[in-house]
């Protein structure tokens, strides 16, 4: 859960250890399957916005693919909720 309200607490989605995978792909979709966030390397954490506009309070679904020496891992998936 993130609460992007500008108070500095849980304003962005921090993924622990993701910096160890500079070629990773992080994608976030809304409940209709529309892509709302996409980043390779996850250099810019998800802050609950799309194209500079706040996304509505809702549950979103994420997909993370890690690139390792042996190739791409099986994807990790889950959900993320925005609360304002």
PDB file of N, CA and C in Angstrom:
ATOM      1  N   UNK A   1       0.848  -1.186   0.000  1.00  0.00           N
ATOM      2  CA  UNK A   1       0.000   0.000   0.000  1.00  0.00           C
ATOM      3  C   UNK A   1       0.881   1.233   0.000  1.00  0.00           C
ATOM      4  N   UNK A   2       0.506   2.203  -0.818  1.00  0.00           N
ATOM      5  CA  UNK A   2       1.175   3.501  -0.766  1.00  0.00           C
ATOM      6  C   UNK A   2       0.118   4.566  -0.469  1.00  0.00           C
ATOM      7  N   UNK A   3       0.581   5.625   0.165  1.00  0.00           N
ATOM      8  CA  UNK A   3      -0.291   6.748   0.514  1.00  0.00           C
ATOM      9  C   UNK A   3       0.365   8.034   0.017  1.00  0.00           C
ATOM     10  N   UNK A   4       0.316   8.284  -1.285  1.00  0.00           N
ATOM     11  CA  UNK A   4       1.028   9.437  -1.853  1.00  0.00           C
ATOM     12  C   UNK A   4       0.336  10.770  -1.557  1.00  0.00           C
ATOM     13  N   UNK A   5       0.511  11.225  -0.316  1.00  0.00           N
ATOM     14  CA  UNK A   5      -0.134  12.477   0.102  1.00  0.00           C
ATOM     15  C   UNK A   5       0.874  13.575   0.431  1.00  0.00           C
ATOM     16  N   UNK A   6       2.153  13.321   0.165  1.00  0.00           N
ATOM     17  CA  UNK A   6       3.170  14.341   0.367  1.00  0.00           C
ATOM     18  C   UNK A   6       3.719  14.457   1.775  1.00  0.00           C
ATOM     19  N   UNK A   7       3.360  13.512   2.661  1.00  0.00           N
ATOM     20  CA  UNK A   7       3.868  13.597   4.027  1.00  0.00           C
ATOM     21  C   UNK A   7       5.223  12.921   4.213  1.00  0.00           C
ATOM     22  N   UNK A   8       5.755  12.322   3.127  1.00  0.00           N
ATOM     23  CA  UNK A   8       7.061  11.685   3.198  1.00  0.00           C
ATOM     24  C   UNK A   8       7.031  10.262   3.723  1.00  0.00           C
ATOM     25  N   UNK A   9       5.859   9.740   4.050  1.00  0.00           N
ATOM     26  CA  UNK A   9       5.722   8.373   4.562  1.00  0.00           C
ATOM     27  C   UNK A   9       4.907   7.564   3.552  1.00  0.00           C
ATOM     28  N   UNK A  10       5.491   6.519   3.005  1.00  0.00           N
ATOM     29  CA  UNK A  10       4.840   5.649   2.019  1.00  0.00           C
ATOM     30  C   UNK A  10       4.305   6.409   0.810  1.00  0.00           C
ATOM     31  N   UNK A  11       4.998   7.463   0.404  1.00  0.00           N
ATOM     32  CA  UNK A  11       4.556   8.242  -0.760  1.00  0.00           C
ATOM     33  C   UNK A  11       4.893   7.564  -2.078  1.00  0.00           C
ATOM     34  N   UNK A  12       5.882   6.675  -2.079  1.00  0.00           N
ATOM     35  CA  UNK A  12       6.272   5.931  -3.283  1.00  0.00           C
ATOM     36  C   UNK A  12       6.413   4.457  -2.928  1.00  0.00           C
ATOM     37  N   UNK A  13       6.381   3.622  -3.969  1.00  0.00           N
ATOM     38  CA  UNK A  13       6.530   2.184  -3.774  1.00  0.00           C
ATOM     39  C   UNK A  13       8.002   1.832  -3.838  1.00  0.00           C
ATOM     40  N   UNK A  14       8.600   1.603  -2.688  1.00  0.00           N
ATOM     41  CA  UNK A  14      10.008   1.204  -2.593  1.00  0.00           C
ATOM     42  C   UNK A  14      10.089  -0.312  -2.666  1.00  0.00           C
ATOM     43  N   UNK A  15      10.921  -0.839  -3.562  1.00  0.00           N
ATOM     44  CA  UNK A  15      11.103  -2.278  -3.707  1.00  0.00           C
ATOM     45  C   UNK A  15      12.498  -2.618  -3.202  1.00  0.00           C
ATOM     46  N   UNK A  16      12.569  -3.223  -2.059  1.00  0.00           N
ATOM     47  CA  UNK A  16      13.841  -3.564  -1.436  1.00  0.00           C
ATOM     48  C   UNK A  16      14.653  -4.508  -2.326  1.00  0.00           C
ATOM     49  N   UNK A  17      15.918  -4.170  -2.554  1.00  0.00           N
ATOM     50  CA  UNK A  17      16.839  -5.017  -3.297  1.00  0.00           C
ATOM     51  C   UNK A  17      16.728  -4.941  -4.812  1.00  0.00           C
ATOM     52  N   UNK A  18      15.805  -4.153  -5.326  1.00  0.00           N
ATOM     53  CA  UNK A  18      15.607  -4.089  -6.780  1.00  0.00           C
ATOM     54  C   UNK A  18      16.819  -3.478  -7.489  1.00  0.00           C
ATOM     55  N   UNK A  19      17.607  -2.690  -6.782  1.00  0.00           N
ATOM     56  CA  UNK A  19      18.803  -2.089  -7.360  1.00  0.00           C
ATOM     57  C   UNK A  19      19.847  -3.109  -7.778  1.00  0.00           C
ATOM     58  N   UNK A  20      19.742  -4.337  -7.266  1.00  0.00           N
ATOM     59  CA  UNK A  20      20.667  -5.406  -7.654  1.00  0.00           C
ATOM     60  C   UNK A  20      20.365  -5.936  -9.049  1.00  0.00           C
ATOM     61  N   UNK A  21      19.279  -5.502  -9.646  1.00  0.00           N
ATOM     62  CA  UNK A  21      18.845  -5.970 -10.961  1.00  0.00           C
ATOM     63  C   UNK A  21      18.625  -4.765 -11.881  1.00  0.00           C
ATOM     64  N   UNK A  22      19.690  -4.171 -12.398  1.00  0.00           N
ATOM     65  CA  UNK A  22      19.565  -2.935 -13.177  1.00  0.00           C
ATOM     66  C   UNK A  22      18.793  -3.078 -14.487  1.00  0.00           C
ATOM     67  N   UNK A  23      18.563  -4.300 -14.950  1.00  0.00           N
ATOM     68  CA  UNK A  23      17.797  -4.509 -16.179  1.00  0.00           C
ATOM     69  C   UNK A  23      16.392  -5.037 -15.919  1.00  0.00           C
ATOM     70  N   UNK A  24      15.955  -4.982 -14.670  1.00  0.00           N
ATOM     71  CA  UNK A  24      14.629  -5.501 -14.346  1.00  0.00           C
ATOM     72  C   UNK A  24      13.550  -4.683 -15.038  1.00  0.00           C
ATOM     73  N   UNK A  25      12.390  -5.280 -15.199  1.00  0.00           N
ATOM     74  CA  UNK A  25      11.241  -4.583 -15.768  1.00  0.00           C
ATOM     75  C   UNK A  25      10.135  -4.576 -14.723  1.00  0.00           C
ATOM     76  N   UNK A  26       9.604  -3.399 -14.426  1.00  0.00           N
ATOM     77  CA  UNK A  26       8.506  -3.248 -13.480  1.00  0.00           C
ATOM     78  C   UNK A  26       7.341  -2.608 -14.224  1.00  0.00           C
ATOM     79  N   UNK A  27       6.199  -3.295 -14.213  1.00  0.00           N
ATOM     80  CA  UNK A  27       5.008  -2.805 -14.894  1.00  0.00           C
ATOM     81  C   UNK A  27       3.847  -2.842 -13.907  1.00  0.00           C
ATOM     82  N   UNK A  28       3.016  -1.803 -13.920  1.00  0.00           N
ATOM     83  CA  UNK A  28       1.833  -1.737 -13.061  1.00  0.00           C
ATOM     84  C   UNK A  28       0.614  -1.490 -13.948  1.00  0.00           C
ATOM     85  N   UNK A  29      -0.443  -2.258 -13.698  1.00  0.00           N
ATOM     86  CA  UNK A  29      -1.684  -2.176 -14.466  1.00  0.00           C
ATOM     87  C   UNK A  29      -2.849  -1.804 -13.553  1.00  0.00           C
ATOM     88  N   UNK A  30      -3.859  -1.157 -14.124  1.00  0.00           N
ATOM     89  CA  UNK A  30      -5.080  -0.913 -13.366  1.00  0.00           C
ATOM     90  C   UNK A  30      -5.989  -2.146 -13.481  1.00  0.00           C
ATOM     91  N   UNK A  31      -7.158  -2.091 -12.889  1.00  0.00           N
ATOM     92  CA  UNK A  31      -8.022  -3.274 -12.855  1.00  0.00           C
ATOM     93  C   UNK A  31      -8.572  -3.652 -14.227  1.00  0.00           C
ATOM     94  N   UNK A  32      -8.489  -2.772 -15.196  1.00  0.00           N
ATOM     95  CA  UNK A  32      -8.938  -3.065 -16.549  1.00  0.00           C
ATOM     96  C   UNK A  32      -7.800  -3.541 -17.441  1.00  0.00           C
ATOM     97  N   UNK A  33      -6.610  -3.680 -16.872  1.00  0.00           N
ATOM     98  CA  UNK A  33      -5.468  -4.154 -17.641  1.00  0.00           C
ATOM     99  C   UNK A  33      -4.734  -3.071 -18.399  1.00  0.00           C
ATOM    100  N   UNK A  34      -5.042  -1.811 -18.122  1.00  0.00           N
ATOM    101  CA  UNK A  34      -4.340  -0.699 -18.771  1.00  0.00           C
ATOM    102  C   UNK A  34      -3.024  -0.436 -18.036  1.00  0.00           C
ATOM    103  N   UNK A  35      -1.951  -0.318 -18.779  1.00  0.00           N
ATOM    104  CA  UNK A  35      -0.641  -0.061 -18.176  1.00  0.00           C
ATOM    105  C   UNK A  35      -0.607   1.372 -17.646  1.00  0.00           C
ATOM    106  N   UNK A  36      -0.308   1.527 -16.349  1.00  0.00           N
ATOM    107  CA  UNK A  36      -0.225   2.861 -15.751  1.00  0.00           C
ATOM    108  C   UNK A  36       1.202   3.238 -15.377  1.00  0.00           C
ATOM    109  N   UNK A  37       2.113   2.257 -15.395  1.00  0.00           N
ATOM    110  CA  UNK A  37       3.509   2.518 -15.045  1.00  0.00           C
ATOM    111  C   UNK A  37       4.366   1.451 -15.697  1.00  0.00           C
ATOM    112  N   UNK A  38       5.515   1.857 -16.221  1.00  0.00           N
ATOM    113  CA  UNK A  38       6.470   0.923 -16.805  1.00  0.00           C
ATOM    114  C   UNK A  38       7.858   1.519 -16.653  1.00  0.00           C
ATOM    115  N   UNK A  39       8.794   0.747 -16.118  1.00  0.00           N
ATOM    116  CA  UNK A  39      10.159   1.243 -15.968  1.00  0.00           C
ATOM    117  C   UNK A  39      11.126   0.073 -16.067  1.00  0.00           C
ATOM    118  N   UNK A  40      12.216   0.285 -16.739  1.00  0.00           N
ATOM    119  CA  UNK A  40      13.301  -0.694 -16.792  1.00  0.00           C
ATOM    120  C   UNK A  40      14.382  -0.210 -15.851  1.00  0.00           C
ATOM    121  N   UNK A  41      14.741  -1.050 -14.910  1.00  0.00           N
ATOM    122  CA  UNK A  41      15.742  -0.688 -13.910  1.00  0.00           C
ATOM    123  C   UNK A  41      15.147  -0.070 -12.663  1.00  0.00           C
ATOM    124  N   UNK A  42      13.885   0.302 -12.711  1.00  0.00           N
ATOM    125  CA  UNK A  42      13.154   0.900 -11.595  1.00  0.00           C
ATOM    126  C   UNK A  42      13.939   2.033 -10.944  1.00  0.00           C
ATOM    127  N   UNK A  43      14.404   2.947 -11.786  1.00  0.00           N
ATOM    128  CA  UNK A  43      15.155   4.101 -11.283  1.00  0.00           C
ATOM    129  C   UNK A  43      14.232   5.168 -10.709  1.00  0.00           C
ATOM    130  N   UNK A  44      12.980   5.178 -11.165  1.00  0.00           N
ATOM    131  CA  UNK A  44      12.008   6.141 -10.669  1.00  0.00           C
ATOM    132  C   UNK A  44      10.882   5.378  -9.992  1.00  0.00           C
ATOM    133  N   UNK A  45      10.850   5.328  -8.666  1.00  0.00           N
ATOM    134  CA  UNK A  45       9.802   4.571  -7.974  1.00  0.00           C
ATOM    135  C   UNK A  45       8.397   5.080  -8.310  1.00  0.00           C
ATOM    136  N   UNK A  46       7.446   4.162  -8.312  1.00  0.00           N
ATOM    137  CA  UNK A  46       6.050   4.472  -8.594  1.00  0.00           C
ATOM    138  C   UNK A  46       5.496   5.361  -7.478  1.00  0.00           C
ATOM    139  N   UNK A  47       4.906   6.487  -7.881  1.00  0.00           N
ATOM    140  CA  UNK A  47       4.408   7.465  -6.904  1.00  0.00           C
ATOM    141  C   UNK A  47       2.896   7.671  -6.964  1.00  0.00           C
ATOM    142  N   UNK A  48       2.195   6.748  -7.642  1.00  0.00           N
ATOM    143  CA  UNK A  48       0.743   6.852  -7.708  1.00  0.00           C
ATOM    144  C   UNK A  48       0.235   7.816  -8.757  1.00  0.00           C
ATOM    145  N   UNK A  49       1.095   8.172  -9.722  1.00  0.00           N
ATOM    146  CA  UNK A  49       0.663   9.066 -10.795  1.00  0.00           C
ATOM    147  C   UNK A  49       0.887   8.406 -12.148  1.00  0.00           C
ATOM    148  N   UNK A  50       0.179   8.939 -13.141  1.00  0.00           N
ATOM    149  CA  UNK A  50       0.373   8.526 -14.532  1.00  0.00           C
ATOM    150  C   UNK A  50       0.389   9.794 -15.359  1.00  0.00           C
ATOM    151  N   UNK A  51       1.482  10.013 -16.074  1.00  0.00           N
ATOM    152  CA  UNK A  51       1.653  11.225 -16.884  1.00  0.00           C
ATOM    153  C   UNK A  51       1.431  12.487 -16.054  1.00  0.00           C
ATOM    154  N   UNK A  52       1.901  12.462 -14.796  1.00  0.00           N
ATOM    155  CA  UNK A  52       1.810  13.633 -13.924  1.00  0.00           C
ATOM    156  C   UNK A  52       0.471  13.833 -13.234  1.00  0.00           C
ATOM    157  N   UNK A  53      -0.496  12.963 -13.502  1.00  0.00           N
ATOM    158  CA  UNK A  53      -1.814  13.093 -12.877  1.00  0.00           C
ATOM    159  C   UNK A  53      -2.009  11.991 -11.848  1.00  0.00           C
ATOM    160  N   UNK A  54      -2.627  12.333 -10.708  1.00  0.00           N
ATOM    161  CA  UNK A  54      -2.865  11.357  -9.655  1.00  0.00           C
ATOM    162  C   UNK A  54      -3.804  10.258 -10.131  1.00  0.00           C
ATOM    163  N   UNK A  55      -3.426   9.016  -9.835  1.00  0.00           N
ATOM    164  CA  UNK A  55      -4.312   7.896 -10.116  1.00  0.00           C
ATOM    165  C   UNK A  55      -5.344   7.793  -9.002  1.00  0.00           C
ATOM    166  N   UNK A  56      -6.522   7.266  -9.303  1.00  0.00           N
ATOM    167  CA  UNK A  56      -7.543   7.159  -8.260  1.00  0.00           C
ATOM    168  C   UNK A  56      -7.203   6.103  -7.212  1.00  0.00           C
ATOM    169  N   UNK A  57      -7.820   6.244  -6.054  1.00  0.00           N
ATOM    170  CA  UNK A  57      -7.711   5.234  -5.010  1.00  0.00           C
ATOM    171  C   UNK A  57      -8.241   3.929  -5.597  1.00  0.00           C
ATOM    172  N   UNK A  58      -7.429   2.901  -5.533  1.00  0.00           N
ATOM    173  CA  UNK A  58      -7.810   1.605  -6.118  1.00  0.00           C
ATOM    174  C   UNK A  58      -6.699   0.595  -5.853  1.00  0.00           C
ATOM    175  N   UNK A  59      -6.952  -0.630  -6.275  1.00  0.00           N
ATOM    176  CA  UNK A  59      -5.937  -1.672  -6.250  1.00  0.00           C
ATOM    177  C   UNK A  59      -5.376  -1.807  -7.658  1.00  0.00           C
ATOM    178  N   UNK A  60      -4.067  -1.881  -7.751  1.00  0.00           N
ATOM    179  CA  UNK A  60      -3.350  -2.014  -9.012  1.00  0.00           C
ATOM    180  C   UNK A  60      -2.553  -3.310  -8.960  1.00  0.00           C
ATOM    181  N   UNK A  61      -2.159  -3.795 -10.116  1.00  0.00           N
ATOM    182  CA  UNK A  61      -1.497  -5.089 -10.206  1.00  0.00           C
ATOM    183  C   UNK A  61      -0.133  -4.925 -10.848  1.00  0.00           C
ATOM    184  N   UNK A  62       0.881  -5.500 -10.212  1.00  0.00           N
ATOM    185  CA  UNK A  62       2.245  -5.322 -10.681  1.00  0.00           C
ATOM    186  C   UNK A  62       2.828  -6.625 -11.210  1.00  0.00           C
ATOM    187  N   UNK A  63       3.817  -6.433 -12.074  1.00  0.00           N
ATOM    188  CA  UNK A  63       4.548  -7.517 -12.727  1.00  0.00           C
ATOM    189  C   UNK A  63       6.012  -7.112 -12.702  1.00  0.00           C
ATOM    190  N   UNK A  64       6.865  -7.971 -12.174  1.00  0.00           N
ATOM    191  CA  UNK A  64       8.304  -7.688 -12.144  1.00  0.00           C
ATOM    192  C   UNK A  64       9.050  -8.863 -12.770  1.00  0.00           C
ATOM    193  N   UNK A  65       9.883  -8.556 -13.761  1.00  0.00           N
ATOM    194  CA  UNK A  65      10.745  -9.559 -14.380  1.00  0.00           C
ATOM    195  C   UNK A  65      12.190  -9.155 -14.093  1.00  0.00           C
ATOM    196  N   UNK A  66      12.936 -10.062 -13.487  1.00  0.00           N
ATOM    197  CA  UNK A  66      14.333  -9.804 -13.159  1.00  0.00           C
ATOM    198  C   UNK A  66      15.230 -10.442 -14.205  1.00  0.00           C
ATOM    199  N   UNK A  67      16.282  -9.754 -14.580  1.00  0.00           N
ATOM    200  CA  UNK A  67      17.276 -10.310 -15.494  1.00  0.00           C
ATOM    201  C   UNK A  67      18.492 -10.679 -14.664  1.00  0.00           C
ATOM    202  N   UNK A  68      18.850 -11.957 -14.714  1.00  0.00           N
ATOM    203  CA  UNK A  68      19.990 -12.467 -13.963  1.00  0.00           C
ATOM    204  C   UNK A  68      21.015 -13.010 -14.941  1.00  0.00           C
ATOM    205  N   UNK A  69      22.146 -13.457 -14.444  1.00  0.00           N
ATOM    206  CA  UNK A  69      23.182 -14.017 -15.315  1.00  0.00           C
ATOM    207  C   UNK A  69      22.661 -15.200 -16.122  1.00  0.00           C
ATOM    208  N   UNK A  70      21.745 -15.970 -15.542  1.00  0.00           N
ATOM    209  CA  UNK A  70      21.203 -17.142 -16.206  1.00  0.00           C
ATOM    210  C   UNK A  70      20.060 -16.780 -17.162  1.00  0.00           C
ATOM    211  N   UNK A  71      19.677 -15.528 -17.253  1.00  0.00           N
ATOM    212  CA  UNK A  71      18.567 -15.097 -18.104  1.00  0.00           C
ATOM    213  C   UNK A  71      17.467 -14.483 -17.257  1.00  0.00           C
ATOM    214  N   UNK A  72      16.300 -14.324 -17.843  1.00  0.00           N
ATOM    215  CA  UNK A  72      15.161 -13.738 -17.123  1.00  0.00           C
ATOM    216  C   UNK A  72      14.567 -14.758 -16.178  1.00  0.00           C
ATOM    217  N   UNK A  73      14.187 -14.284 -15.003  1.00  0.00           N
ATOM    218  CA  UNK A  73      13.525 -15.146 -14.040  1.00  0.00           C
ATOM    219  C   UNK A  73      12.049 -15.254 -14.382  1.00  0.00           C
ATOM    220  N   UNK A  74      11.384 -16.187 -13.752  1.00  0.00           N
ATOM    221  CA  UNK A  74       9.928 -16.231 -13.859  1.00  0.00           C
ATOM    222  C   UNK A  74       9.415 -14.922 -13.252  1.00  0.00           C
ATOM    223  N   UNK A  75       8.352 -14.350 -13.796  1.00  0.00           N
ATOM    224  CA  UNK A  75       7.883 -13.061 -13.289  1.00  0.00           C
ATOM    225  C   UNK A  75       7.299 -13.167 -11.888  1.00  0.00           C
ATOM    226  N   UNK A  76       7.448 -12.095 -11.159  1.00  0.00           N
ATOM    227  CA  UNK A  76       6.811 -11.936  -9.860  1.00  0.00           C
ATOM    228  C   UNK A  76       5.582 -11.068 -10.088  1.00  0.00           C
ATOM    229  N   UNK A  77       4.486 -11.387  -9.427  1.00  0.00           N
ATOM    230  CA  UNK A  77       3.262 -10.606  -9.591  1.00  0.00           C
ATOM    231  C   UNK A  77       2.608 -10.372  -8.237  1.00  0.00           C
ATOM    232  N   UNK A  78       1.772  -9.348  -8.166  1.00  0.00           N
ATOM    233  CA  UNK A  78       1.065  -9.061  -6.934  1.00  0.00           C
ATOM    234  C   UNK A  78       0.197  -7.832  -7.100  1.00  0.00           C
ATOM    235  N   UNK A  79      -0.285  -7.335  -5.994  1.00  0.00           N
ATOM    236  CA  UNK A  79      -1.150  -6.171  -6.045  1.00  0.00           C
ATOM    237  C   UNK A  79      -0.610  -5.060  -5.143  1.00  0.00           C
ATOM    238  N   UNK A  80      -1.042  -3.862  -5.432  1.00  0.00           N
ATOM    239  CA  UNK A  80      -0.619  -2.652  -4.726  1.00  0.00           C
ATOM    240  C   UNK A  80      -1.835  -1.750  -4.628  1.00  0.00           C
ATOM    241  N   UNK A  81      -2.104  -1.213  -3.458  1.00  0.00           N
ATOM    242  CA  UNK A  81      -3.265  -0.356  -3.261  1.00  0.00           C
ATOM    243  C   UNK A  81      -2.813   1.080  -3.017  1.00  0.00           C
ATOM    244  N   UNK A  82      -3.500   2.011  -3.665  1.00  0.00           N
ATOM    245  CA  UNK A  82      -3.271   3.433  -3.424  1.00  0.00           C
ATOM    246  C   UNK A  82      -4.376   3.920  -2.501  1.00  0.00           C
ATOM    247  N   UNK A  83      -3.980   4.549  -1.413  1.00  0.00           N
ATOM    248  CA  UNK A  83      -4.910   5.161  -0.454  1.00  0.00           C
ATOM    249  C   UNK A  83      -4.495   6.614  -0.293  1.00  0.00           C
ATOM    250  N   UNK A  84      -5.435   7.529  -0.398  1.00  0.00           N
ATOM    251  CA  UNK A  84      -5.122   8.956  -0.229  1.00  0.00           C
ATOM    252  C   UNK A  84      -5.827   9.487   0.988  1.00  0.00           C
TER     253      UNK A  84
END
